[in-house]
JSON list of C-alpha atoms and ligand atoms in Angstrom, two decimals:
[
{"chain": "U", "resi": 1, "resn": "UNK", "atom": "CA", "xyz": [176.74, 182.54, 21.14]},
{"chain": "U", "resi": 2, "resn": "UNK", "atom": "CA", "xyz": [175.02, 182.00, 17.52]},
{"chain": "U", "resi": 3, "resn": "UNK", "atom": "CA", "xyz": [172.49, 185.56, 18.70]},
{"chain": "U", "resi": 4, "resn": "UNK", "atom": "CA", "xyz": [175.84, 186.99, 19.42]},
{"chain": "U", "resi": 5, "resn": "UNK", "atom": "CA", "xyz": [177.08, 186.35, 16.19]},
{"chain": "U", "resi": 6, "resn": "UNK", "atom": "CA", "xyz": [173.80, 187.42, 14.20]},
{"chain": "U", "resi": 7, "resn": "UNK", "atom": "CA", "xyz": [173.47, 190.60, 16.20]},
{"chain": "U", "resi": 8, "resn": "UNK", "atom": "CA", "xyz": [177.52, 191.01, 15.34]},
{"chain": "U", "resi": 9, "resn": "UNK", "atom": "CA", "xyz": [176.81, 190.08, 11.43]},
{"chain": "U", "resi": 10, "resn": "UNK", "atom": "CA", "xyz": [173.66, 192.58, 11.31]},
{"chain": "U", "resi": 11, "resn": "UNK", "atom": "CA", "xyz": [175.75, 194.83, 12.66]},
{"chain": "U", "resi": 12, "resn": "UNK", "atom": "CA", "xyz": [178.60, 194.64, 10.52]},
{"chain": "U", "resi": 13, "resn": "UNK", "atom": "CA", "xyz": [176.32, 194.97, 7.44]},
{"chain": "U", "resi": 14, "resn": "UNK", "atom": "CA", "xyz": [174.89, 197.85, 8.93]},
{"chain": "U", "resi": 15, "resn": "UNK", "atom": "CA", "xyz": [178.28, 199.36, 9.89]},
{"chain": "U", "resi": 16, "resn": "UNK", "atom": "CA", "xyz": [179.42, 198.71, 6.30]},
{"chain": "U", "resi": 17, "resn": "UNK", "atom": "CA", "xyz": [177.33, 201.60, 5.10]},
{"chain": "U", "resi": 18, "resn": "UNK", "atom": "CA", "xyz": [180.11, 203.89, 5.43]},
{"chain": "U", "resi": 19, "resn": "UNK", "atom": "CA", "xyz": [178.46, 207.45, 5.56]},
{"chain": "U", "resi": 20, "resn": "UNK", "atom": "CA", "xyz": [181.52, 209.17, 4.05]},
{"chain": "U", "resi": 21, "resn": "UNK", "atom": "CA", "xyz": [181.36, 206.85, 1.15]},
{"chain": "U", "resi": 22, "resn": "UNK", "atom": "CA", "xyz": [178.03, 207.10, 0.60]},
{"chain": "U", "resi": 23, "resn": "UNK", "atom": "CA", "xyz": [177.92, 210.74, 0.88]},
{"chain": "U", "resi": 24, "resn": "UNK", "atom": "CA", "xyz": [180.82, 211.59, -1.44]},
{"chain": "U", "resi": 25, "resn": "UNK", "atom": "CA", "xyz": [178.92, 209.37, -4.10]},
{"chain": "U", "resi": 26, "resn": "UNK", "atom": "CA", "xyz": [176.46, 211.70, -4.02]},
{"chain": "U", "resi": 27, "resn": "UNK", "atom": "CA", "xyz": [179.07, 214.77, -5.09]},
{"chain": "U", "resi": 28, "resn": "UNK", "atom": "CA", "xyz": [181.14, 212.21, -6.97]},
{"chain": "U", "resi": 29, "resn": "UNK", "atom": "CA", "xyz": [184.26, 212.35, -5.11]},
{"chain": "U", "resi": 30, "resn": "UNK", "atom": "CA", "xyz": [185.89, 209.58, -2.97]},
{"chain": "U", "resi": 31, "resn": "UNK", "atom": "CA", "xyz": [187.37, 210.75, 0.09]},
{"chain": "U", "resi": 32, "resn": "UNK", "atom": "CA", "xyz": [189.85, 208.35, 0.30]},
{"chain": "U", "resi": 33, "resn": "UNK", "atom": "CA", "xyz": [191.52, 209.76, -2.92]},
{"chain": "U", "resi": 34, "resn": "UNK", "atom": "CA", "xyz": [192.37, 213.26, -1.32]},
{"chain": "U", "resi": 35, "resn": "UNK", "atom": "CA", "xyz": [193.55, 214.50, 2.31]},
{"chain": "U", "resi": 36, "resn": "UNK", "atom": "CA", "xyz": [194.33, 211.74, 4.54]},
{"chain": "U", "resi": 37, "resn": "UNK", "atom": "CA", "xyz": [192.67, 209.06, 2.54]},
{"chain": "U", "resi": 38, "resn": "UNK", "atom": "CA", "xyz": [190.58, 208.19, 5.31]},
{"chain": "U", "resi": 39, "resn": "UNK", "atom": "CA", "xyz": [186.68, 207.37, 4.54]},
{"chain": "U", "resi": 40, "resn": "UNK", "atom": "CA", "xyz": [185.89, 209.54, 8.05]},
{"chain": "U", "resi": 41, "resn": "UNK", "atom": "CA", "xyz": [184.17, 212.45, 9.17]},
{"chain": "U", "resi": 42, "resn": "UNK", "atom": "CA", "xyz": [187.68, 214.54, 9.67]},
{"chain": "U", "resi": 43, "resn": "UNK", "atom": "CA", "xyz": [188.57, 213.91, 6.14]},
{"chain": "U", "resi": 44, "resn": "UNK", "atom": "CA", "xyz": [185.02, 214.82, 4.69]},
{"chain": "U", "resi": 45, "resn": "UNK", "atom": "CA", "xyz": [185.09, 217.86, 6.42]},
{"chain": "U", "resi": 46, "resn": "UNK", "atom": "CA", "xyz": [188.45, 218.78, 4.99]},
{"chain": "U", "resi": 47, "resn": "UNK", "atom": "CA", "xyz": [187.37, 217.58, 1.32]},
{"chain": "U", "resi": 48, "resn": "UNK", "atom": "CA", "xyz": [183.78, 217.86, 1.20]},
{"chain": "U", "resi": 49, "resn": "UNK", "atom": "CA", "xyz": [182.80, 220.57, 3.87]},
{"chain": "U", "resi": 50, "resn": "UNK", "atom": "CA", "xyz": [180.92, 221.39, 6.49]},
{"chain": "U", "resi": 51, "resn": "UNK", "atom": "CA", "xyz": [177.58, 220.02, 5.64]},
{"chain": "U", "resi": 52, "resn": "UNK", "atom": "CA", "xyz": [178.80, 216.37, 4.13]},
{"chain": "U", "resi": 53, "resn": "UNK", "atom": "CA", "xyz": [180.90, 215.89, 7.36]},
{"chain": "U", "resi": 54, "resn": "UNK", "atom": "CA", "xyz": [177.57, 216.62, 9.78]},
{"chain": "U", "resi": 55, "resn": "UNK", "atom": "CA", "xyz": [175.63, 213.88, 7.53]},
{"chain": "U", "resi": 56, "resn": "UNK", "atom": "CA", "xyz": [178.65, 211.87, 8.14]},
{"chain": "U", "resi": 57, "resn": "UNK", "atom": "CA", "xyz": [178.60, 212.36, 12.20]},
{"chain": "U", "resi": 58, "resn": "UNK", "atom": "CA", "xyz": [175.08, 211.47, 11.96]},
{"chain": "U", "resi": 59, "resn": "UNK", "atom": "CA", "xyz": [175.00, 208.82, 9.99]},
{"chain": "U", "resi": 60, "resn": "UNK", "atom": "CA", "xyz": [178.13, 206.78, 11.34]},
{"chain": "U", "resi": 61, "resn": "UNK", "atom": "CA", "xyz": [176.77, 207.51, 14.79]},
{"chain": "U", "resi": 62, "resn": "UNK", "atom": "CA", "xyz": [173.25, 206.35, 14.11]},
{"chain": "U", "resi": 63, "resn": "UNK", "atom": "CA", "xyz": [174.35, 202.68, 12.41]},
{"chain": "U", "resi": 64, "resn": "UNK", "atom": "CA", "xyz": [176.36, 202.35, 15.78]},
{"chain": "U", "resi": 65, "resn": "UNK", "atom": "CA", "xyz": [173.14, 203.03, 17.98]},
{"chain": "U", "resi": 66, "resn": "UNK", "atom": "CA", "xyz": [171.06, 200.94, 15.65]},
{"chain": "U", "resi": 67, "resn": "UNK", "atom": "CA", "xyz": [173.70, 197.99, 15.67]},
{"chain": "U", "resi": 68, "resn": "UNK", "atom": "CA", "xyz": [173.43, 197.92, 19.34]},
{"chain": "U", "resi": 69, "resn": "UNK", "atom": "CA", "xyz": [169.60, 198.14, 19.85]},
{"chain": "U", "resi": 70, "resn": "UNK", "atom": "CA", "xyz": [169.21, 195.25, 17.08]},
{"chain": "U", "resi": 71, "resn": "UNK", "atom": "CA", "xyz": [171.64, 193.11, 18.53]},
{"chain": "U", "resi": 72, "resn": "UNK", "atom": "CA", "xyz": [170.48, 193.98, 22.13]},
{"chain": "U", "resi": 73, "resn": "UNK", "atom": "CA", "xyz": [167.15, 192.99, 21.08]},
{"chain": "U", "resi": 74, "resn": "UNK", "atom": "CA", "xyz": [168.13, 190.23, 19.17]},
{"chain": "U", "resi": 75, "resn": "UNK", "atom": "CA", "xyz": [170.38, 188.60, 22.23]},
{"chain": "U", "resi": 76, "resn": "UNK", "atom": "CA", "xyz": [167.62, 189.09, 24.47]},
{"chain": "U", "resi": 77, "resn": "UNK", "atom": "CA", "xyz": [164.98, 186.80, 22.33]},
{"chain": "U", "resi": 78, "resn": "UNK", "atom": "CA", "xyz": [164.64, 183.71, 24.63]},
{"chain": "U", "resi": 79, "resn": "UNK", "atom": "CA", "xyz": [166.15, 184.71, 27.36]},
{"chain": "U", "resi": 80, "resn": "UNK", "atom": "CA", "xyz": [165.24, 183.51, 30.76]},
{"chain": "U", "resi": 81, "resn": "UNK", "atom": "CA", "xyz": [165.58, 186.15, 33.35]},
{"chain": "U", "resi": 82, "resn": "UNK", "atom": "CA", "xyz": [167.34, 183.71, 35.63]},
{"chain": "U", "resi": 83, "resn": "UNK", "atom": "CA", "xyz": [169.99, 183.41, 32.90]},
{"chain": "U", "resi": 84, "resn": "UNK", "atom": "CA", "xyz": [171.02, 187.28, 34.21]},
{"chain": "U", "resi": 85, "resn": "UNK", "atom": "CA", "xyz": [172.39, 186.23, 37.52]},
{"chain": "U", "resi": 86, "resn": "UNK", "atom": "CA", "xyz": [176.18, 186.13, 35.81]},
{"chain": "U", "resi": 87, "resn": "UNK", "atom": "CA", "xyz": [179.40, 187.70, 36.76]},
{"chain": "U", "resi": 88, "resn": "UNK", "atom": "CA", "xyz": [179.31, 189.73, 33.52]},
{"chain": "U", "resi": 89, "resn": "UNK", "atom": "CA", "xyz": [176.09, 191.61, 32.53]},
{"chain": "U", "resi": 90, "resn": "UNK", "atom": "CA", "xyz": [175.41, 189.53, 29.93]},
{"chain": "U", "resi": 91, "resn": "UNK", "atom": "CA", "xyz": [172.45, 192.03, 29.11]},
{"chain": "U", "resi": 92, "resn": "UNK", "atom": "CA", "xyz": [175.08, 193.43, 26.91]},
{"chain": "U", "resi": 93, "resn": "UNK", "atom": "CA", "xyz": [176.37, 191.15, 25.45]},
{"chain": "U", "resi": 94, "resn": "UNK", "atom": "CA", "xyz": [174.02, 191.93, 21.97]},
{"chain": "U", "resi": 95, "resn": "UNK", "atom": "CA", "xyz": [174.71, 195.74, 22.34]},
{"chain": "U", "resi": 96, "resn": "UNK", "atom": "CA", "xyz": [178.43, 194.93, 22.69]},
{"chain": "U", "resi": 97, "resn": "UNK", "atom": "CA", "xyz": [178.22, 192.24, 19.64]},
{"chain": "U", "resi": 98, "resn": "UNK", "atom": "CA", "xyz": [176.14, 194.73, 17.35]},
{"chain": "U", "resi": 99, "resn": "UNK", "atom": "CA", "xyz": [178.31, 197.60, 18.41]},
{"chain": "U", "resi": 100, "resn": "UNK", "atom": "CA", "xyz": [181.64, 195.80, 17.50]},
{"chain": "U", "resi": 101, "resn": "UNK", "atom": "CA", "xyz": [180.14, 194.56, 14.19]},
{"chain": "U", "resi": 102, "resn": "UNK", "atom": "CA", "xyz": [179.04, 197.77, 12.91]},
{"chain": "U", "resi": 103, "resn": "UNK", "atom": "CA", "xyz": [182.58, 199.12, 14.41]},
{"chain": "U", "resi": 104, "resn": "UNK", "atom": "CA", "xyz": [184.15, 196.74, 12.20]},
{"chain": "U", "resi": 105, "resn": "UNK", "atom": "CA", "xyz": [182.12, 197.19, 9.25]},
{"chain": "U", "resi": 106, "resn": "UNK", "atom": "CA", "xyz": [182.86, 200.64, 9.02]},
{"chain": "U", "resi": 107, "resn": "UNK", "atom": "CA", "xyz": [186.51, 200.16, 9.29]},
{"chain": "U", "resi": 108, "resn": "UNK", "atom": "CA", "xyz": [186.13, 196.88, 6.72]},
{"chain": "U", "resi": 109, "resn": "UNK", "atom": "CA", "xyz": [182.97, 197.85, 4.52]},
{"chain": "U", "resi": 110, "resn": "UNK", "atom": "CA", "xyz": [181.83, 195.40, 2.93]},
{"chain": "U", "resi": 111, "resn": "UNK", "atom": "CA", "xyz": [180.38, 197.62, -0.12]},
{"chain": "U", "resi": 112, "resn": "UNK", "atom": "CA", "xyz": [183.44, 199.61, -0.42]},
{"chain": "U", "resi": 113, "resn": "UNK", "atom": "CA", "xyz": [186.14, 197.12, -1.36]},
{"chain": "U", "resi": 114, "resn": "UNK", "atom": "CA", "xyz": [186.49, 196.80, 2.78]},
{"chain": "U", "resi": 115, "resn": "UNK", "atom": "CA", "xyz": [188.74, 199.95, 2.22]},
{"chain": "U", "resi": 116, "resn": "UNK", "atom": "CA", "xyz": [186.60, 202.09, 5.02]},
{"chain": "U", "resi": 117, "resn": "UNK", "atom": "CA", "xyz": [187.85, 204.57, 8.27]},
{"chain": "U", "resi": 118, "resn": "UNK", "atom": "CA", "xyz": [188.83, 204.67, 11.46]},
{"chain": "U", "resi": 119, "resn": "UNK", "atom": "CA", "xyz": [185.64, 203.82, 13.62]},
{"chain": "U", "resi": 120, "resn": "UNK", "atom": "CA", "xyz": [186.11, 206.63, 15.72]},
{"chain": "U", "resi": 121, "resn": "UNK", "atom": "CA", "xyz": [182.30, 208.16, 15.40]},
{"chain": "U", "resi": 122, "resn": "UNK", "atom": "CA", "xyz": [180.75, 204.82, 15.28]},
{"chain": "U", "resi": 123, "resn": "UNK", "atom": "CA", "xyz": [182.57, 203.50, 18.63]},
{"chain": "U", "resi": 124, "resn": "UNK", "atom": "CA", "xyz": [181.72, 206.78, 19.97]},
{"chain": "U", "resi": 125, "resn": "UNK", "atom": "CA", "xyz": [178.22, 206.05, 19.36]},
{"chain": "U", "resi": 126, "resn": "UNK", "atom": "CA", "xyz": [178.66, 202.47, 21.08]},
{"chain": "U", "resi": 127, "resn": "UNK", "atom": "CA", "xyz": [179.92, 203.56, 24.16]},
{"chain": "U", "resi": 128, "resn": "UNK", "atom": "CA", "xyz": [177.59, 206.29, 24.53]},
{"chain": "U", "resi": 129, "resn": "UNK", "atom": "CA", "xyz": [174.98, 203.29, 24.70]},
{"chain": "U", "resi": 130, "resn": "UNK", "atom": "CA", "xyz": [177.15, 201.05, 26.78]},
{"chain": "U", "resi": 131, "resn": "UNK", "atom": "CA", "xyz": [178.45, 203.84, 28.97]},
{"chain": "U", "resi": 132, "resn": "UNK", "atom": "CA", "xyz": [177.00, 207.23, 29.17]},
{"chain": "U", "resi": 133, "resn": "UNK", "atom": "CA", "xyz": [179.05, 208.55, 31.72]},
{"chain": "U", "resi": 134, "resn": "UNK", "atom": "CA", "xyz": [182.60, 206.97, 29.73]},
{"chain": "U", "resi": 135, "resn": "UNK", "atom": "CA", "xyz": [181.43, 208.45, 26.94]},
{"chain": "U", "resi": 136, "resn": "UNK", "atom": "CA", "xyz": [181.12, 211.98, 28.23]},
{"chain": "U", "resi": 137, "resn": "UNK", "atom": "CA", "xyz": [184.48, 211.94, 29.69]},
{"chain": "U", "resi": 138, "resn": "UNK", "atom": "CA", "xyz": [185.82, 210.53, 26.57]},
{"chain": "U", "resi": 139, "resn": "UNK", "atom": "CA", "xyz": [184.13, 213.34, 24.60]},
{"chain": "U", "resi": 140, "resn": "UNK", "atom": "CA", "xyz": [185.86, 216.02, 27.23]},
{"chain": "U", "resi": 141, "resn": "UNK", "atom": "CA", "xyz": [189.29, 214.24, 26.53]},
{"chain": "U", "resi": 142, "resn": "UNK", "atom": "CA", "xyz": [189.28, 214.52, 22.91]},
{"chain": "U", "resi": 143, "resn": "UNK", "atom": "CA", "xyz": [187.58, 218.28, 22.43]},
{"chain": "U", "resi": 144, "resn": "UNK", "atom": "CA", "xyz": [190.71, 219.19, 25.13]},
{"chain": "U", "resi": 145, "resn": "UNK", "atom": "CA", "xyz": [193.28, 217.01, 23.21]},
{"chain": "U", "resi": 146, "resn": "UNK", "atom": "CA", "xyz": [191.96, 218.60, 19.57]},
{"chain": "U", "resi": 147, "resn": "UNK", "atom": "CA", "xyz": [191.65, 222.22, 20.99]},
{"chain": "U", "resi": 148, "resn": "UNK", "atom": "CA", "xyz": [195.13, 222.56, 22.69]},
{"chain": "U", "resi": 149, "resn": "UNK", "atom": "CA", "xyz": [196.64, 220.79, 19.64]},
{"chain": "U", "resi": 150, "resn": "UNK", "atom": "CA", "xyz": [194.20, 221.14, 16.30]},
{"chain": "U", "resi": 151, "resn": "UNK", "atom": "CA", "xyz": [195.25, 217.70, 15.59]},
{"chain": "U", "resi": 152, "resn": "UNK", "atom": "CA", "xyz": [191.93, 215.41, 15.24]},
{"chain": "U", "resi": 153, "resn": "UNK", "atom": "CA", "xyz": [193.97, 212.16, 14.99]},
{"chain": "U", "resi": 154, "resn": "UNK", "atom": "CA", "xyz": [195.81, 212.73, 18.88]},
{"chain": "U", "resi": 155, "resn": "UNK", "atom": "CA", "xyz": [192.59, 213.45, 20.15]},
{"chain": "U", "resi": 156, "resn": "UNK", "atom": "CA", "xyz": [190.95, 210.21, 18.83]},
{"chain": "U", "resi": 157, "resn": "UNK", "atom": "CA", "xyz": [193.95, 208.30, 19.80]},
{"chain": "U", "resi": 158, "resn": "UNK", "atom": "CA", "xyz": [194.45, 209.93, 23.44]},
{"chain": "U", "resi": 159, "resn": "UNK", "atom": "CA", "xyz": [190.76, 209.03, 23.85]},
{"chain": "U", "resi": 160, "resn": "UNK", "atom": "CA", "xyz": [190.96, 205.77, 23.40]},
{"chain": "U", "resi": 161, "resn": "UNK", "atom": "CA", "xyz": [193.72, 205.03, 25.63]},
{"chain": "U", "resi": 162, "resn": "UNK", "atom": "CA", "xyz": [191.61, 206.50, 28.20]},
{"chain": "U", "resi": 163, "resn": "UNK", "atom": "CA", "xyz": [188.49, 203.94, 27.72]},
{"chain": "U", "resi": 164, "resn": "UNK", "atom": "CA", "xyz": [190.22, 200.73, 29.03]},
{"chain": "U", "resi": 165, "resn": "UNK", "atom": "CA", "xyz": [191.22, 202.37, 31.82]},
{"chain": "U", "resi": 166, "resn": "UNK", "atom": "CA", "xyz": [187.78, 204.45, 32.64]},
{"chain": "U", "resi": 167, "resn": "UNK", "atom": "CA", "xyz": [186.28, 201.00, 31.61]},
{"chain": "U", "resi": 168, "resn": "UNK", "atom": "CA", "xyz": [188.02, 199.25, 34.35]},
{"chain": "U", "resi": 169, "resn": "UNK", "atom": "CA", "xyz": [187.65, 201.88, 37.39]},
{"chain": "U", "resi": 170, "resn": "UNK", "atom": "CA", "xyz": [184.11, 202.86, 36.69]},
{"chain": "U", "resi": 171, "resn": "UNK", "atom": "CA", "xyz": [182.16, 199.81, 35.60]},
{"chain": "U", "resi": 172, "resn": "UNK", "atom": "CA", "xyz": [184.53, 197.11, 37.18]},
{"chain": "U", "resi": 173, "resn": "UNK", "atom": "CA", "xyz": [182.36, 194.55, 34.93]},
{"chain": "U", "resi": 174, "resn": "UNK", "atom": "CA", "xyz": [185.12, 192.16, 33.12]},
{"chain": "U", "resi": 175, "resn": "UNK", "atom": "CA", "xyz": [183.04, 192.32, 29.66]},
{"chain": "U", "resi": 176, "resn": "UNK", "atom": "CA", "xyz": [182.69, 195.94, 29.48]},
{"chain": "U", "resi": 177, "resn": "UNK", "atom": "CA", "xyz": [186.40, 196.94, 29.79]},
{"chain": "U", "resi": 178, "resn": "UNK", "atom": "CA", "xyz": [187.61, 193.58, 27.32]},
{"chain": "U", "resi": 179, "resn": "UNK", "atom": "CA", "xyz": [185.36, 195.38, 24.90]},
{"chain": "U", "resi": 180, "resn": "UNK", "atom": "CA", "xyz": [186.66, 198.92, 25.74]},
{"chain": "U", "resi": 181, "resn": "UNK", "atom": "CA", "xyz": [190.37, 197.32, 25.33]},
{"chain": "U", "resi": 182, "resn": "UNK", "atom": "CA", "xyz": [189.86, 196.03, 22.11]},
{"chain": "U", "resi": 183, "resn": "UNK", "atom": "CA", "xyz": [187.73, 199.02, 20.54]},
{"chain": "U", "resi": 184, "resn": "UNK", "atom": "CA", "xyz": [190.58, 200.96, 22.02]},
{"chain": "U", "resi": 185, "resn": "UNK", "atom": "CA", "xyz": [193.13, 198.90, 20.49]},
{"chain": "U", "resi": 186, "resn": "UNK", "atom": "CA", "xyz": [191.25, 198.99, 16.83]},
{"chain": "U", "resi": 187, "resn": "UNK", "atom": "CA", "xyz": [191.32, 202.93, 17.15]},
{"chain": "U", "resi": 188, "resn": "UNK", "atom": "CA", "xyz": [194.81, 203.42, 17.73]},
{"chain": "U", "resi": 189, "resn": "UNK", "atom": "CA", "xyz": [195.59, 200.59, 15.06]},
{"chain": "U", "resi": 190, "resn": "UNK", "atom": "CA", "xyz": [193.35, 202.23, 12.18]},
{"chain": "U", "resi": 191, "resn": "UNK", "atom": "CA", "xyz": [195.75, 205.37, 12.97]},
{"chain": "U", "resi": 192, "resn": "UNK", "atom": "CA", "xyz": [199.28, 204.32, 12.20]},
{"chain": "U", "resi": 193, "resn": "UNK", "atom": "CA", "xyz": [199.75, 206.23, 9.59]},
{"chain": "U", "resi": 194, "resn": "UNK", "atom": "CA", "xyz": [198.48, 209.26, 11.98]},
{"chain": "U", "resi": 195, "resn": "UNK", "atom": "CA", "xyz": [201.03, 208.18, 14.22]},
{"chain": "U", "resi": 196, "resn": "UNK", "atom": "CA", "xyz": [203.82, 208.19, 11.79]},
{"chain": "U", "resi": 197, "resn": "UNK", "atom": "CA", "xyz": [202.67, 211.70, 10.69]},
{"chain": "U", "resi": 198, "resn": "UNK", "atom": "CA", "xyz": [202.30, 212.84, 14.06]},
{"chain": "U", "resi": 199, "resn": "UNK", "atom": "CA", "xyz": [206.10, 211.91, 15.21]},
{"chain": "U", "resi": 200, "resn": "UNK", "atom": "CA", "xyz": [207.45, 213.52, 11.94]},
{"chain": "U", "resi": 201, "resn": "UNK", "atom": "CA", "xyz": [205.35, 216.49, 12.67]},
{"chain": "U", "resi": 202, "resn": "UNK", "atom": "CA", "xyz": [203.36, 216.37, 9.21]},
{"chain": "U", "resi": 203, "resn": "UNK", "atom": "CA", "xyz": [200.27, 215.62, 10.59]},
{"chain": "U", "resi": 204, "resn": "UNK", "atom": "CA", "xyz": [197.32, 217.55, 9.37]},
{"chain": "U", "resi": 205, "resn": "UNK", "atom": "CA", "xyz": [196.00, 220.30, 11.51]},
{"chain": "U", "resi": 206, "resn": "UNK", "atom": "CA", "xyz": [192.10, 221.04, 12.05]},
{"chain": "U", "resi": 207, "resn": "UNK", "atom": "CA", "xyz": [190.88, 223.91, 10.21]},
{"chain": "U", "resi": 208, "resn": "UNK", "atom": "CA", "xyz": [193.68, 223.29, 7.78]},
{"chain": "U", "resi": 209, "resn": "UNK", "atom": "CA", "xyz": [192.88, 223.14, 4.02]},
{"chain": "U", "resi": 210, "resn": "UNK", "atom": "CA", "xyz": [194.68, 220.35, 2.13]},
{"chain": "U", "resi": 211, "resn": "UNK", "atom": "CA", "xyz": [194.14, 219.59, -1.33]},
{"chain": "I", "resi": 301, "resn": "LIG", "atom": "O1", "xyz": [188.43, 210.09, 12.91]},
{"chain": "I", "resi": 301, "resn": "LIG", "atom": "C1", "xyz": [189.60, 210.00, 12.22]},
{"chain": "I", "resi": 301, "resn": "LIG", "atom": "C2", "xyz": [190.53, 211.08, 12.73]},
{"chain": "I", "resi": 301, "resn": "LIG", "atom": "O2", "xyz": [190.96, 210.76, 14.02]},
{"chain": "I", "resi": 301, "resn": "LIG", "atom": "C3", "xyz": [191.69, 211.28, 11.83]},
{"chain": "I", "resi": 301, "resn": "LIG", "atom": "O3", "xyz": [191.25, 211.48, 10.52]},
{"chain": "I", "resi": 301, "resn": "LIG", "atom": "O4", "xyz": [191.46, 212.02, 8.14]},
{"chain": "I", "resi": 301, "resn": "LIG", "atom": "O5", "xyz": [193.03, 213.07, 9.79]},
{"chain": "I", "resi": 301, "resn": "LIG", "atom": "O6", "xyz": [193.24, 210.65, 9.26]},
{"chain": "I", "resi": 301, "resn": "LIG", "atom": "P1", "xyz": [192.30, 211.82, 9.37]}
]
């Protein structure tokens, strides 16, 4: 439990380096003043541009892989091989840990007045580690989702009501789809205000200038 909880601390710290953030600083604007107010990758792109919001999709992506080879790594120290024989595959449990800090620091960042985004690049990132396959379909389900609709937010959202349940048919491993439920449940959460846009029908559209 306490490598758990280092691997998810590291992780949080790393995950509060909020690329959007750190990014804007460097052409003095603050994201979350203008568009959406989200510290994301959508709302950099809208604000910033092209090139600020592909440093963002790296750089949220790449604390999310990081998180989860540290805290893999860092769970694993010790272990004794016979210690694998569980009903969970508690080889993950450090890449799960590290994964949901760094989720949570970007959402919470700890350098930014824990005013940060949504999470949905650096969960991305985590289940592309934890689930290849998941993460491919997820992918498919949100380019679909934004291309029939241009709205960025439904496809984030619609994706991760999808992960619990691709969690639970195609890994049937009780850990992975608790983790997928509650990632799931953090997305759609962080977008309430989405939500409320999207049922009055003032949500913003992709491609669409604002501000
Ligand atoms: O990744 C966040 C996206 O789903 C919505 O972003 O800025 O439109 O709230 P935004």
């Amino acid at each position: 439990v306490l490598k758990a909880v280092l691997a998810a601390l590291i992780g949080y710290l790393l995950g509060s380096a909020n690329t959007s953030l750190i990014v804007g600083k460097f052409y003095g604007v603050d994201v979350r003043k203008h568009g959406s107010g989200n510290a994301g990758m959508t709302n950099t792109l809208r604000t910033l541009g092209k090139l600020p919001a592909l440093l963002v999709i790296v750089g949220d992506m790449l604390k999310g892989i990081l998180a989860c080879i540290i805290g893999y790594y860092i769970f694993r120290i010790g272990l004794d091989l016979s210690e694998l024989n569980y009903a969970v595959d508690i080889n993950r449990v450090g890449l799960f840990a590290g994964g949901l800090g760094a989720i949570l620091g970007h959402n919470w960042p700890l350098y930014f007045g824990f005013r940060g985004g949504k999470g949905v690049l650096t969960t991305f990132a985590v289940v592309l580690l934890a689930g290849p396959y998941q993460g491919l379909i997820l992918l498919g389900i949100f380019l679909v989702v934004v291309a029939l609709t241009r709205y960025v937010s439904l496809g984030s959202i619609m994706a991760a009501l999808c992960f619990p349940f691709l969690a639970a048919f195609m890994e049937k491993d009780i850990l992975f789809t608790s983790f997928a439920t509650f990632v799931a449940l953090l997305v759609v959460i962080r977008h309430r205000s989405n939500i409320v846009r999207l049922c009055k029908g003032t949500e913003n559209k992709f491609g669409a200038k604002k501000e």
